[in-house]
Amino acid sequence: MGEERFGEFVVVRRHGDGEGHVAELVLDRPKAMNAVSTEMARSIGAACSALGADGGVRVVVVTSTHERAFCVGADLKERNSFSDAELVRQRPVARGAYTGVLELPMPTVAAVHGFALGGGFELALSCDLIVADRTAVVGLPEVSVGVIPGGGGTQLLPRRVGAARAAELIFTARRVAAEEAYGLGLVDQLVGEGEDRSAALELASRIAANSPVGLRAAKRALRLGQGLDLRAGLEVEDAAWRAVAFSGDRVEGVAAFNEGRAAVWPGR
């Protein structure tokens, strides 16, 4: 398992029988419950840039080293010291962390336990799938401190649970415990306490066994088709299909099926 550190607060680990097809993006600021400071945001963005450019990575799992939190959101102690001008300058850096995760071209899975609040929940929402353990508490409480979700929450949450449910959760700023979160569709898989990371990595391994070209094209079709009418969405799907249909992965996949063997994906 290889490991690379991005600044002080972010680590990337590679998994997968020496191939590194599953990458774990680790939030590692335990003294602050992974509150996202400017430095940490910059590191998340840098790690995502590196992962996005790595053709060998098929799935990314976002995890936390803190025992009681995935991420508690923006570093409000740091923000309290900012002038208006400093806050303006910091905004693109903070935004880059969330868009970095959101725009990763391969499937992404968040492994959530404990608190995932504000920007912490937005990091999870930026992933394609969220695995949570029974200690998880999620929410977007920004209006309770005089701001609004700024890491994609107002756009990503309604895409998960619908406009009215998202409005209720954002306007009340309430925290949602794991069982209710699973029932509402705020998380996709609920596992036993302490099992979120292992379950997310297992899920990632199952995903990574499939065609890397197909995975990226399927994600692109899913993301770009959101919000479009059916006719336009089908055109998005057709473009993604054409990108895969003439690839080496399609040739290998069909051959492996007919020969009754596991595919050895060329990834192109």
GROMACS .gro file of C-alpha atoms in nm:
model
  268
    1MET     CA    1   0.000   0.000   0.000
    2GLY     CA    2   0.164   0.325  -0.115
    3GLU     CA    3   0.116   0.654   0.064
    4GLU     CA    4   0.166   1.018  -0.035
    5ARG     CA    5   0.110   1.321   0.184
    6PHE     CA    6  -0.033   1.648   0.054
    7GLY     CA    7   0.061   1.913   0.308
    8GLU     CA    8   0.010   1.847   0.675
    9PHE     CA    9  -0.354   1.740   0.673
   10VAL     CA   10  -0.423   1.514   0.373
   11VAL     CA   11  -0.287   1.169   0.287
   12VAL     CA   12  -0.350   0.956  -0.022
   13ARG     CA   13  -0.311   0.580   0.012
   14ARG     CA   14  -0.324   0.327  -0.270
   15HIS     CA   15  -0.495  -0.011  -0.236
   16GLY     CA   16  -0.557  -0.305  -0.466
   17ASP     CA   17  -0.309  -0.593  -0.488
   18GLY     CA   18  -0.018  -0.370  -0.574
   19GLU     CA   19  -0.205  -0.204  -0.861
   20GLY     CA   20  -0.335   0.094  -0.664
   21HIS     CA   21  -0.670   0.092  -0.841
   22VAL     CA   22  -0.845   0.212  -0.524
   23ALA     CA   23  -0.715   0.537  -0.377
   24GLU     CA   24  -0.803   0.649  -0.025
   25LEU     CA   25  -0.810   1.025   0.029
   26VAL     CA   26  -0.761   1.062   0.404
   27LEU     CA   27  -0.866   1.372   0.598
   28ASP     CA   28  -0.598   1.391   0.867
   29ARG     CA   29  -0.642   1.692   1.092
   30PRO     CA   30  -0.750   1.512   1.410
   31LYS     CA   31  -0.674   1.796   1.652
   32ALA     CA   32  -0.946   2.003   1.485
   33MET     CA   33  -1.190   1.721   1.397
   34ASN     CA   34  -1.088   1.776   1.034
   35ALA     CA   35  -1.220   2.133   1.024
   36VAL     CA   36  -1.126   2.260   0.680
   37SER     CA   37  -0.872   2.540   0.712
   38THR     CA   38  -0.727   2.726   0.415
   39GLU     CA   39  -0.422   2.502   0.420
   40MET     CA   40  -0.631   2.187   0.438
   41ALA     CA   41  -0.859   2.304   0.156
   42ARG     CA   42  -0.556   2.370  -0.061
   43SER     CA   43  -0.425   2.021   0.013
   44ILE     CA   44  -0.758   1.854  -0.069
   45GLY     CA   45  -0.762   2.037  -0.401
   46ALA     CA   46  -0.404   1.934  -0.479
   47ALA     CA   47  -0.471   1.571  -0.390
   48CYS     CA   48  -0.778   1.567  -0.614
   49SER     CA   49  -0.582   1.717  -0.903
   50ALA     CA   50  -0.323   1.442  -0.871
   51LEU     CA   51  -0.585   1.168  -0.844
   52GLY     CA   52  -0.786   1.299  -1.137
   53ALA     CA   53  -0.478   1.286  -1.359
   54ASP     CA   54  -0.387   0.930  -1.256
   55GLY     CA   55  -0.528   0.689  -1.512
   56GLY     CA   56  -0.456   0.393  -1.287
   57VAL     CA   57  -0.701   0.502  -1.017
   58ARG     CA   58  -1.046   0.355  -1.071
   59VAL     CA   59  -1.221   0.453  -0.746
   60VAL     CA   60  -1.151   0.709  -0.470
   61VAL     CA   61  -1.265   0.661  -0.110
   62VAL     CA   62  -1.270   0.966   0.121
   63THR     CA   63  -1.203   0.874   0.486
   64SER     CA   64  -1.111   1.034   0.818
   65THR     CA   65  -0.851   0.961   1.085
   66HIS     CA   66  -1.059   1.118   1.362
   67GLU     CA   67  -1.248   0.870   1.579
   68ARG     CA   68  -1.554   1.092   1.631
   69ALA     CA   69  -1.579   1.291   1.311
   70PHE     CA   70  -1.560   1.265   0.936
   71CYS     CA   71  -1.530   1.644   0.908
   72VAL     CA   72  -1.700   1.923   1.103
   73GLY     CA   73  -1.690   2.172   0.815
   74ALA     CA   74  -1.511   2.502   0.776
   75ASP     CA   75  -1.255   2.610   1.035
   76LEU     CA   76  -1.463   2.880   1.205
   77LYS     CA   77  -1.180   2.971   1.442
   78GLU     CA   78  -0.970   3.064   1.140
   79ARG     CA   79  -1.265   3.237   0.975
   80ASN     CA   80  -1.323   3.445   1.289
   81SER     CA   81  -0.986   3.612   1.235
   82PHE     CA   82  -1.049   3.702   0.870
   83SER     CA   83  -1.115   4.049   0.740
   84ASP     CA   84  -1.368   4.077   0.458
   85ALA     CA   85  -1.082   4.102   0.209
   86GLU     CA   86  -0.918   3.789   0.348
   87LEU     CA   87  -1.245   3.600   0.328
   88VAL     CA   88  -1.281   3.698  -0.038
   89ARG     CA   89  -0.927   3.578  -0.112
   90GLN     CA   90  -0.986   3.251   0.071
   91ARG     CA   91  -1.309   3.169  -0.110
   92PRO     CA   92  -1.156   3.020  -0.430
   93VAL     CA   93  -0.925   2.802  -0.220
   94ALA     CA   94  -1.213   2.668  -0.010
   95ARG     CA   95  -1.430   2.616  -0.314
   96GLY     CA   96  -1.148   2.428  -0.486
   97ALA     CA   97  -1.156   2.158  -0.218
   98TYR     CA   98  -1.522   2.076  -0.279
   99THR     CA   99  -1.512   2.103  -0.657
  100GLY     CA  100  -1.194   1.896  -0.651
  101VAL     CA  101  -1.385   1.603  -0.500
  102LEU     CA  102  -1.698   1.669  -0.705
  103GLU     CA  103  -1.510   1.675  -1.037
  104LEU     CA  104  -1.303   1.361  -0.988
  105PRO     CA  105  -1.364   1.163  -1.309
  106MET     CA  106  -1.381   0.822  -1.141
  107PRO     CA  107  -1.645   0.694  -0.896
  108THR     CA  108  -1.605   0.823  -0.540
  109VAL     CA  109  -1.725   0.688  -0.205
  110ALA     CA  110  -1.736   0.873   0.128
  111ALA     CA  111  -1.684   0.672   0.448
  112VAL     CA  112  -1.864   0.868   0.719
  113HIS     CA  113  -1.871   0.824   1.095
  114GLY     CA  114  -1.940   1.072   1.371
  115PHE     CA  115  -1.996   1.431   1.272
  116ALA     CA  116  -2.024   1.525   0.904
  117LEU     CA  117  -2.153   1.879   0.928
  118GLY     CA  118  -2.153   2.180   0.699
  119GLY     CA  119  -1.859   2.156   0.465
  120GLY     CA  120  -1.789   1.809   0.600
  121PHE     CA  121  -2.125   1.684   0.477
  122GLU     CA  122  -2.071   1.873   0.152
  123LEU     CA  123  -1.748   1.677   0.095
  124ALA     CA  124  -1.953   1.359   0.138
  125LEU     CA  125  -2.231   1.491  -0.088
  126SER     CA  126  -1.967   1.561  -0.353
  127CYS     CA  127  -1.903   1.187  -0.369
  128ASP     CA  128  -2.115   0.949  -0.574
  129LEU     CA  129  -2.194   0.720  -0.280
  130ILE     CA  130  -2.195   0.765   0.098
  131VAL     CA  131  -2.135   0.477   0.340
  132ALA     CA  132  -2.212   0.573   0.701
  133ASP     CA  133  -2.182   0.392   1.030
  134ARG     CA  134  -2.439   0.415   1.309
  135THR     CA  135  -2.253   0.697   1.487
  136ALA     CA  136  -2.291   0.931   1.191
  137VAL     CA  137  -2.458   1.269   1.237
  138VAL     CA  138  -2.500   1.477   0.923
  139GLY     CA  139  -2.638   1.821   0.843
  140LEU     CA  140  -2.596   2.161   0.684
  141PRO     CA  141  -2.617   2.406   0.978
  142GLU     CA  142  -2.471   2.710   0.801
  143VAL     CA  143  -2.772   2.940   0.841
  144SER     CA  144  -2.734   2.905   1.219
  145VAL     CA  145  -2.403   3.094   1.196
  146GLY     CA  146  -2.515   3.352   0.944
  147VAL     CA  147  -2.401   3.200   0.614
  148ILE     CA  148  -2.531   2.940   0.369
  149PRO     CA  149  -2.383   2.612   0.246
  150GLY     CA  150  -2.096   2.714   0.021
  151GLY     CA  151  -1.947   2.381  -0.083
  152GLY     CA  152  -2.230   2.274  -0.311
  153GLY     CA  153  -2.488   2.186  -0.045
  154THR     CA  154  -2.776   2.391  -0.185
  155GLN     CA  155  -2.734   2.214  -0.520
  156LEU     CA  156  -2.625   1.863  -0.422
  157LEU     CA  157  -2.871   1.801  -0.138
  158PRO     CA  158  -3.190   1.858  -0.344
  159ARG     CA  159  -3.051   1.627  -0.610
  160ARG     CA  160  -3.042   1.358  -0.343
  161VAL     CA  161  -3.361   1.414  -0.150
  162GLY     CA  162  -3.573   1.662  -0.346
  163ALA     CA  163  -3.621   2.036  -0.315
  164ALA     CA  164  -3.868   2.042  -0.025
  165ARG     CA  165  -3.674   1.802   0.196
  166ALA     CA  166  -3.351   1.988   0.123
  167ALA     CA  167  -3.517   2.319   0.210
  168GLU     CA  168  -3.638   2.182   0.545
  169LEU     CA  169  -3.292   2.051   0.635
  170ILE     CA  170  -3.109   2.367   0.529
  171PHE     CA  171  -3.358   2.615   0.675
  172THR     CA  172  -3.380   2.442   1.013
  173ALA     CA  173  -3.003   2.374   1.027
  174ARG     CA  174  -3.085   2.054   1.212
  175ARG     CA  175  -2.854   1.759   1.263
  176VAL     CA  176  -2.970   1.421   1.139
  177ALA     CA  177  -2.865   1.096   1.308
  178ALA     CA  178  -2.761   0.793   1.108
  179GLU     CA  179  -3.088   0.597   1.104
  180GLU     CA  180  -3.295   0.894   0.989
  181ALA     CA  181  -3.025   0.997   0.743
  182TYR     CA  182  -3.040   0.653   0.583
  183GLY     CA  183  -3.419   0.661   0.574
  184LEU     CA  184  -3.417   1.001   0.403
  185GLY     CA  185  -3.155   0.899   0.148
  186LEU     CA  186  -2.889   1.133   0.285
  187VAL     CA  187  -2.656   0.832   0.298
  188ASP     CA  188  -2.665   0.524   0.077
  189GLN     CA  189  -2.543   0.244   0.302
  190LEU     CA  190  -2.566   0.208   0.679
  191VAL     CA  191  -2.319  -0.022   0.855
  192GLY     CA  192  -2.222  -0.109   1.210
  193GLU     CA  193  -2.022   0.126   1.430
  194GLY     CA  194  -1.662   0.152   1.314
  195GLU     CA  195  -1.727  -0.034   0.988
  196ASP     CA  196  -1.767   0.262   0.753
  197ARG     CA  197  -1.409   0.261   0.620
  198SER     CA  198  -1.385  -0.113   0.565
  199ALA     CA  199  -1.730  -0.124   0.403
  200ALA     CA  200  -1.645   0.171   0.175
  201LEU     CA  201  -1.315   0.012   0.070
  202GLU     CA  202  -1.491  -0.319   0.003
  203LEU     CA  203  -1.750  -0.140  -0.210
  204ALA     CA  204  -1.472   0.044  -0.392
  205SER     CA  205  -1.293  -0.284  -0.464
  206ARG     CA  206  -1.610  -0.428  -0.620
  207ILE     CA  207  -1.648  -0.118  -0.835
  208ALA     CA  208  -1.279  -0.118  -0.932
  209ALA     CA  209  -1.308  -0.470  -1.074
  210ASN     CA  210  -1.501  -0.322  -1.366
  211SER     CA  211  -1.380  -0.139  -1.675
  212PRO     CA  212  -1.207   0.189  -1.586
  213VAL     CA  213  -1.314   0.336  -1.920
  214GLY     CA  214  -1.671   0.223  -1.858
  215LEU     CA  215  -1.674   0.356  -1.501
  216ARG     CA  216  -1.561   0.703  -1.602
  217ALA     CA  217  -1.803   0.717  -1.894
  218ALA     CA  218  -2.093   0.598  -1.677
  219LYS     CA  219  -2.014   0.863  -1.416
  220ARG     CA  220  -1.996   1.130  -1.684
  221ALA     CA  221  -2.336   1.028  -1.822
  222LEU     CA  222  -2.492   1.019  -1.476
  223ARG     CA  223  -2.357   1.360  -1.378
  224LEU     CA  224  -2.415   1.544  -1.706
  225GLY     CA  225  -2.763   1.400  -1.747
  226GLN     CA  226  -2.891   1.530  -1.414
  227GLY     CA  227  -3.158   1.794  -1.461
  228LEU     CA  228  -3.193   1.743  -1.835
  229ASP     CA  229  -3.514   1.635  -2.002
  230LEU     CA  230  -3.523   1.273  -2.118
  231ARG     CA  231  -3.437   1.343  -2.480
  232ALA     CA  232  -3.132   1.552  -2.388
  233GLY     CA  233  -3.027   1.300  -2.124
  234LEU     CA  234  -3.035   1.019  -2.377
  235GLU     CA  235  -2.806   1.222  -2.603
  236VAL     CA  236  -2.561   1.256  -2.313
  237GLU     CA  237  -2.579   0.880  -2.261
  238ASP     CA  238  -2.523   0.813  -2.632
  239ALA     CA  239  -2.211   1.030  -2.636
  240ALA     CA  240  -2.074   0.843  -2.334
  241TRP     CA  241  -2.160   0.507  -2.494
  242ARG     CA  242  -1.971   0.601  -2.811
  243ALA     CA  243  -1.666   0.691  -2.602
  244VAL     CA  244  -1.665   0.337  -2.460
  245ALA     CA  245  -1.789   0.135  -2.757
  246PHE     CA  246  -1.465   0.168  -2.955
  247SER     CA  247  -1.227   0.135  -2.662
  248GLY     CA  248  -0.981  -0.139  -2.575
  249ASP     CA  249  -1.183  -0.207  -2.262
  250ARG     CA  250  -1.490  -0.294  -2.472
  251VAL     CA  251  -1.286  -0.533  -2.687
  252GLU     CA  252  -1.135  -0.699  -2.380
  253GLY     CA  253  -1.466  -0.715  -2.193
  254VAL     CA  254  -1.649  -0.889  -2.477
  255ALA     CA  255  -1.357  -1.129  -2.534
  256ALA     CA  256  -1.332  -1.215  -2.163
  257PHE     CA  257  -1.706  -1.283  -2.144
  258ASN     CA  258  -1.696  -1.518  -2.442
  259GLU     CA  259  -1.385  -1.695  -2.315
  260GLY     CA  260  -1.524  -1.738  -1.965
  261ARG     CA  261  -1.238  -1.556  -1.789
  262ALA     CA  262  -1.179  -1.244  -1.584
  263ALA     CA  263  -1.114  -0.933  -1.790
  264VAL     CA  264  -0.771  -0.772  -1.790
  265TRP     CA  265  -0.865  -0.413  -1.858
  266PRO     CA  266  -0.626  -0.207  -2.071
  267GLY     CA  267  -0.792   0.109  -1.937
  268ARG     CA  268  -0.811   0.284  -2.271
   0.00000   0.00000   0.00000
